[in-house]
mmCIF file of C-alpha atoms in Angstrom:
data_model
loop_
_atom_site.group_PDB
_atom_site.id
_atom_site.type_symbol
_atom_site.label_atom_id
_atom_site.label_comp_id
_atom_site.label_asym_id
_atom_site.label_seq_id
_atom_site.Cartn_x
_atom_site.Cartn_y
_atom_site.Cartn_z
ATOM 1 C CA UNK A 1 60.455 -113.160 -16.944
ATOM 2 C CA UNK A 2 61.136 -115.122 -13.765
ATOM 3 C CA UNK A 3 63.030 -117.770 -15.709
ATOM 4 C CA UNK A 4 65.136 -114.880 -17.293
ATOM 5 C CA UNK A 5 65.703 -113.362 -13.884
ATOM 6 C CA UNK A 6 63.971 -110.121 -15.084
ATOM 7 C CA UNK A 7 62.225 -108.094 -12.360
ATOM 8 C CA UNK A 8 60.687 -104.616 -12.482
ATOM 9 C CA UNK A 9 63.247 -101.924 -12.822
ATOM 10 C CA UNK A 10 63.854 -99.214 -10.364
ATOM 11 C CA UNK A 11 64.587 -96.778 -13.373
ATOM 12 C CA UNK A 12 61.896 -97.606 -15.888
ATOM 13 C CA UNK A 13 62.039 -95.874 -19.309
ATOM 14 C CA UNK A 14 61.065 -96.161 -22.913
ATOM 15 C CA UNK A 15 63.533 -97.739 -25.150
ATOM 16 C CA UNK A 16 63.799 -97.584 -28.895
ATOM 17 C CA UNK A 17 65.324 -101.087 -29.139
ATOM 18 C CA UNK A 18 66.555 -103.915 -26.836
ATOM 19 C CA UNK A 19 70.103 -104.686 -26.643
ATOM 20 C CA UNK A 20 70.136 -106.388 -23.287
ATOM 21 C CA UNK A 21 67.849 -107.933 -20.562
ATOM 22 C CA UNK A 22 68.410 -104.554 -18.855
ATOM 23 C CA UNK A 23 66.744 -102.871 -21.731
ATOM 24 C CA UNK A 24 63.922 -105.352 -21.614
ATOM 25 C CA UNK A 25 63.557 -104.736 -17.904
ATOM 26 C CA UNK A 26 63.426 -100.948 -18.206
ATOM 27 C CA UNK A 27 61.088 -100.962 -21.276
ATOM 28 C CA UNK A 28 58.494 -103.259 -19.861
ATOM 29 C CA UNK A 29 58.579 -101.596 -16.484
ATOM 30 C CA UNK A 30 57.750 -98.293 -18.276
ATOM 31 C CA UNK A 31 54.862 -99.711 -20.334
ATOM 32 C CA UNK A 32 53.385 -102.303 -17.943
ATOM 33 C CA UNK A 33 51.953 -100.069 -15.303
ATOM 34 C CA UNK A 34 50.451 -97.730 -17.915
ATOM 35 C CA UNK A 35 48.992 -100.579 -19.897
ATOM 36 C CA UNK A 36 50.596 -99.304 -23.115
ATOM 37 C CA UNK A 37 51.129 -101.592 -26.009
ATOM 38 C CA UNK A 38 54.677 -101.647 -27.401
ATOM 39 C CA UNK A 39 56.704 -103.606 -29.913
ATOM 40 C CA UNK A 40 60.500 -103.386 -30.047
ATOM 41 C CA UNK A 41 63.356 -104.722 -31.918
ATOM 42 C CA UNK A 42 65.922 -106.957 -30.096
ATOM 43 C CA UNK A 43 69.298 -106.061 -31.492
ATOM 44 C CA UNK A 44 71.155 -108.856 -29.923
ATOM 45 C CA UNK A 45 70.481 -112.027 -31.844
ATOM 46 C CA UNK A 46 72.196 -114.412 -29.503
ATOM 47 C CA UNK A 47 70.144 -113.036 -26.628
ATOM 48 C CA UNK A 48 66.942 -113.339 -28.451
ATOM 49 C CA UNK A 49 67.629 -116.910 -29.314
ATOM 50 C CA UNK A 50 68.336 -117.605 -25.708
ATOM 51 C CA UNK A 51 65.119 -116.013 -24.658
ATOM 52 C CA UNK A 52 63.089 -118.074 -27.255
ATOM 53 C CA UNK A 53 64.777 -121.260 -26.170
ATOM 54 C CA UNK A 54 63.746 -120.507 -22.573
ATOM 55 C CA UNK A 55 60.234 -119.555 -23.635
ATOM 56 C CA UNK A 56 59.775 -122.830 -25.494
ATOM 57 C CA UNK A 57 60.266 -124.804 -22.173
ATOM 58 C CA UNK A 58 57.376 -122.855 -20.500
ATOM 59 C CA UNK A 59 54.133 -124.936 -20.220
ATOM 60 C CA UNK A 60 52.126 -121.633 -20.692
ATOM 61 C CA UNK A 61 53.728 -120.970 -24.151
ATOM 62 C CA UNK A 62 51.460 -120.926 -27.147
ATOM 63 C CA UNK A 63 51.812 -120.497 -30.767
ATOM 64 C CA UNK A 64 49.614 -118.237 -32.840
ATOM 65 C CA UNK A 65 49.283 -116.983 -36.373
ATOM 66 C CA UNK A 66 51.165 -113.769 -36.827
ATOM 67 C CA UNK A 67 52.089 -110.987 -37.685
ATOM 68 C CA UNK A 68 49.336 -108.602 -38.446
ATOM 69 C CA UNK A 69 49.184 -109.322 -42.111
ATOM 70 C CA UNK A 70 48.412 -112.954 -41.491
ATOM 71 C CA UNK A 71 46.050 -112.218 -38.826
ATOM 72 C CA UNK A 72 43.987 -109.758 -41.037
ATOM 73 C CA UNK A 73 44.250 -112.353 -43.846
ATOM 74 C CA UNK A 74 42.787 -115.055 -41.511
ATOM 75 C CA UNK A 75 40.004 -112.705 -40.512
ATOM 76 C CA UNK A 76 39.186 -111.865 -44.057
ATOM 77 C CA UNK A 77 38.798 -115.379 -45.111
ATOM 78 C CA UNK A 78 37.105 -116.782 -41.856
ATOM 79 C CA UNK A 79 34.908 -113.917 -40.633
ATOM 80 C CA UNK A 80 34.232 -112.034 -43.778
ATOM 81 C CA UNK A 81 34.147 -114.790 -46.417
ATOM 82 C CA UNK A 82 36.493 -113.006 -48.658
ATOM 83 C CA UNK A 83 39.400 -114.299 -50.765
ATOM 84 C CA UNK A 84 42.781 -113.288 -49.609
ATOM 85 C CA UNK A 85 46.346 -113.713 -50.650
ATOM 86 C CA UNK A 86 49.132 -113.533 -47.965
ATOM 87 C CA UNK A 87 52.514 -112.223 -49.048
ATOM 88 C CA UNK A 88 54.624 -112.727 -45.950
ATOM 89 C CA UNK A 89 57.592 -114.727 -44.781
ATOM 90 C CA UNK A 90 55.770 -118.044 -43.781
ATOM 91 C CA UNK A 91 57.830 -120.847 -42.275
ATOM 92 C CA UNK A 92 56.709 -124.430 -41.644
ATOM 93 C CA UNK A 93 54.879 -123.793 -38.407
ATOM 94 C CA UNK A 94 52.948 -120.609 -39.727
ATOM 95 C CA UNK A 95 52.004 -122.565 -42.932
ATOM 96 C CA UNK A 96 50.364 -125.266 -40.735
ATOM 97 C CA UNK A 97 48.481 -122.663 -38.692
ATOM 98 C CA UNK A 98 47.054 -120.809 -41.647
ATOM 99 C CA UNK A 99 43.402 -121.557 -42.585
ATOM 100 C CA UNK A 100 43.149 -123.804 -45.746
ATOM 101 C CA UNK A 101 41.176 -121.129 -47.575
ATOM 102 C CA UNK A 102 43.826 -118.517 -47.316
ATOM 103 C CA UNK A 103 46.096 -118.398 -50.332
ATOM 104 C CA UNK A 104 49.800 -118.102 -49.631
ATOM 105 C CA UNK A 105 51.913 -116.516 -52.316
ATOM 106 C CA UNK A 106 54.603 -119.166 -53.450
ATOM 107 C CA UNK A 107 57.435 -116.559 -52.789
ATOM 108 C CA UNK A 108 56.351 -116.384 -49.093
ATOM 109 C CA UNK A 109 57.245 -119.938 -48.213
ATOM 110 C CA UNK A 110 60.731 -119.827 -46.272
ATOM 111 C CA UNK A 111 62.589 -122.576 -44.367
ATOM 112 C CA UNK A 112 62.514 -120.980 -40.796
ATOM 113 C CA UNK A 113 59.723 -119.204 -38.980
ATOM 114 C CA UNK A 114 60.366 -115.829 -37.736
ATOM 115 C CA UNK A 115 59.077 -115.698 -34.111
ATOM 116 C CA UNK A 116 57.792 -112.769 -32.271
ATOM 117 C CA UNK A 117 57.631 -113.036 -28.472
ATOM 118 C CA UNK A 118 54.460 -111.602 -26.984
ATOM 119 C CA UNK A 119 54.190 -110.990 -23.283
ATOM 120 C CA UNK A 120 50.466 -110.539 -22.555
ATOM 121 C CA UNK A 121 48.993 -109.364 -19.227
ATOM 122 C CA UNK A 122 45.560 -108.616 -17.840
ATOM 123 C CA UNK A 123 44.291 -105.533 -16.296
ATOM 124 C CA UNK A 124 45.312 -105.283 -12.514
ATOM 125 C CA UNK A 125 47.760 -108.225 -13.053
ATOM 126 C CA UNK A 126 50.853 -107.864 -10.858
ATOM 127 C CA UNK A 127 54.490 -108.040 -11.849
ATOM 128 C CA UNK A 128 56.563 -107.606 -8.714
ATOM 129 C CA UNK A 129 55.483 -104.304 -7.206
ATOM 130 C CA UNK A 130 53.890 -103.196 -10.542
ATOM 131 C CA UNK A 131 50.139 -103.309 -11.441
ATOM 132 C CA UNK A 132 48.947 -103.222 -15.027
ATOM 133 C CA UNK A 133 46.756 -100.275 -15.650
ATOM 134 C CA UNK A 134 44.897 -102.271 -18.407
ATOM 135 C CA UNK A 135 45.162 -105.444 -20.408
ATOM 136 C CA UNK A 136 47.875 -105.150 -23.140
ATOM 137 C CA UNK A 137 51.040 -106.652 -24.535
ATOM 138 C CA UNK A 138 54.745 -106.216 -24.979
ATOM 139 C CA UNK A 139 56.172 -107.582 -28.217
ATOM 140 C CA UNK A 140 59.770 -108.086 -29.166
ATOM 141 C CA UNK A 141 61.475 -110.000 -32.004
ATOM 142 C CA UNK A 142 64.712 -110.320 -33.978
ATOM 143 C CA UNK A 143 62.891 -110.853 -37.230
ATOM 144 C CA UNK A 144 65.468 -110.254 -40.042
ATOM 145 C CA UNK A 145 63.225 -111.149 -42.952
ATOM 146 C CA UNK A 146 60.366 -108.648 -42.212
ATOM 147 C CA UNK A 147 62.611 -106.047 -40.613
ATOM 148 C CA UNK A 148 64.261 -105.619 -44.065
ATOM 149 C CA UNK A 149 60.772 -105.762 -45.720
ATOM 150 C CA UNK A 150 61.864 -108.620 -47.872
ATOM 151 C CA UNK A 151 58.183 -109.521 -48.726
ATOM 152 C CA UNK A 152 58.055 -106.212 -50.434
ATOM 153 C CA UNK A 153 59.942 -107.660 -53.314
ATOM 154 C CA UNK A 154 57.287 -110.405 -53.640
ATOM 155 C CA UNK A 155 54.343 -107.999 -53.447
ATOM 156 C CA UNK A 156 54.243 -106.300 -56.781
ATOM 157 C CA UNK A 157 54.202 -109.654 -58.847
ATOM 158 C CA UNK A 158 51.557 -111.026 -56.590
ATOM 159 C CA UNK A 159 49.298 -107.856 -56.856
ATOM 160 C CA UNK A 160 49.625 -108.006 -60.675
ATOM 161 C CA UNK A 161 48.647 -111.660 -60.743
ATOM 162 C CA UNK A 162 45.797 -111.506 -58.213
ATOM 163 C CA UNK A 163 44.257 -108.180 -59.230
ATOM 164 C CA UNK A 164 42.816 -107.502 -55.738
ATOM 165 C CA UNK A 165 40.282 -104.836 -54.769
ATOM 166 C CA UNK A 166 42.317 -103.882 -51.619
ATOM 167 C CA UNK A 167 46.001 -104.252 -50.627
ATOM 168 C CA UNK A 168 46.816 -103.968 -46.980
ATOM 169 C CA UNK A 169 50.436 -103.520 -46.004
ATOM 170 C CA UNK A 170 51.540 -104.081 -42.408
ATOM 171 C CA UNK A 171 54.908 -104.536 -40.558
ATOM 172 C CA UNK A 172 56.353 -101.286 -41.948
ATOM 173 C CA UNK A 173 57.141 -100.364 -38.302
ATOM 174 C CA UNK A 174 59.799 -103.064 -38.252
ATOM 175 C CA UNK A 175 62.028 -101.036 -40.307
ATOM 176 C CA UNK A 176 62.860 -99.221 -37.034
ATOM 177 C CA UNK A 177 65.542 -101.877 -36.332
ATOM 178 C CA UNK A 178 67.346 -101.287 -39.670
ATOM 179 C CA UNK A 179 70.041 -98.822 -40.611
ATOM 180 C CA UNK A 180 69.074 -95.434 -42.187
ATOM 181 C CA UNK A 181 70.242 -96.439 -45.731
ATOM 182 C CA UNK A 182 67.902 -99.575 -45.757
ATOM 183 C CA UNK A 183 64.912 -97.480 -44.500
ATOM 184 C CA UNK A 184 65.633 -94.922 -47.199
ATOM 185 C CA UNK A 185 65.549 -97.597 -49.856
ATOM 186 C CA UNK A 186 62.522 -99.573 -48.755
ATOM 187 C CA UNK A 187 59.997 -96.896 -47.860
ATOM 188 C CA UNK A 188 60.244 -95.110 -51.241
ATOM 189 C CA UNK A 189 59.986 -98.568 -52.820
ATOM 190 C CA UNK A 190 56.850 -99.202 -50.909
ATOM 191 C CA UNK A 191 55.341 -95.867 -51.975
ATOM 192 C CA UNK A 192 56.193 -96.626 -55.576
ATOM 193 C CA UNK A 193 54.422 -100.007 -55.432
ATOM 194 C CA UNK A 194 51.386 -98.424 -53.817
ATOM 195 C CA UNK A 195 51.133 -95.640 -56.325
ATOM 196 C CA UNK A 196 51.464 -98.142 -59.143
ATOM 197 C CA UNK A 197 48.339 -100.091 -58.194
ATOM 198 C CA UNK A 198 46.009 -100.103 -61.093
ATOM 199 C CA UNK A 199 42.637 -99.813 -59.226
ATOM 200 C CA UNK A 200 43.050 -101.343 -55.763
ATOM 201 C CA UNK A 201 42.552 -99.333 -52.625
ATOM 202 C CA UNK A 202 45.580 -99.410 -50.299
ATOM 203 C CA UNK A 203 45.953 -99.339 -46.501
ATOM 204 C CA UNK A 204 49.190 -99.029 -44.675
ATOM 205 C CA UNK A 205 48.990 -100.233 -40.970
ATOM 206 C CA UNK A 206 51.623 -99.206 -38.429
ATOM 207 C CA UNK A 207 52.303 -100.601 -35.029
ATOM 208 C CA UNK A 208 54.381 -99.187 -32.078
ATOM 209 C CA UNK A 209 57.374 -97.189 -33.160
ATOM 210 C CA UNK A 210 59.885 -95.830 -30.479
ATOM 211 C CA UNK A 211 62.367 -94.086 -32.670
ATOM 212 C CA UNK A 212 61.246 -90.703 -34.406
ATOM 213 C CA UNK A 213 63.374 -90.999 -37.593
ATOM 214 C CA UNK A 214 61.407 -93.835 -39.057
ATOM 215 C CA UNK A 215 58.230 -92.026 -38.373
ATOM 216 C CA UNK A 216 59.458 -88.916 -40.235
ATOM 217 C CA UNK A 217 60.426 -90.971 -43.217
ATOM 218 C CA UNK A 218 57.128 -92.687 -43.407
ATOM 219 C CA UNK A 219 55.315 -89.430 -43.085
ATOM 220 C CA UNK A 220 57.378 -87.881 -46.008
ATOM 221 C CA UNK A 221 56.464 -90.916 -48.147
#
């Protein structure tokens, strides 16, 4: 934040998406003192690339497995001893980070990693004049592949081949950054796939959403 010149805002507010550093400033200033987790779409691709370039120069920067589908798959194979197949956009870096026992659907291998920037803070940590009410995180990204739910097209064939006991779907909240027509196409398609599962249980996991219409669409489907 210091490298970006972003300081606490005098007019904090929740924002549905981030189009500028001013939006990032206002949104983070709203969530930080309350210790509320949030994940927001950065609409400005150029700005996001600039932020990522700066973050890569920070000595404190670390790379981890993500998003939630990959994290849950990792837990299933490492902590539970289960077999799991990950259907998600996985670039070269993510592929290296994934545990060897985790099966990666062949359709999931992509040329470029989608990066989500996670700003983590501890309870009582200070940012300018603000103090965090609890430990939490503020996440933002410009993840085109997952925002359009491209892995959804790879899911049905993978489920048919693997015949799983459980199907866990995450990342649906990222549709928030898409136009209404794409949302209206992808959410019913997800419902169709889940209803078509032969015998597997299904779990649909959501993260933070700041815009009401996508929530309504998900509720109706």
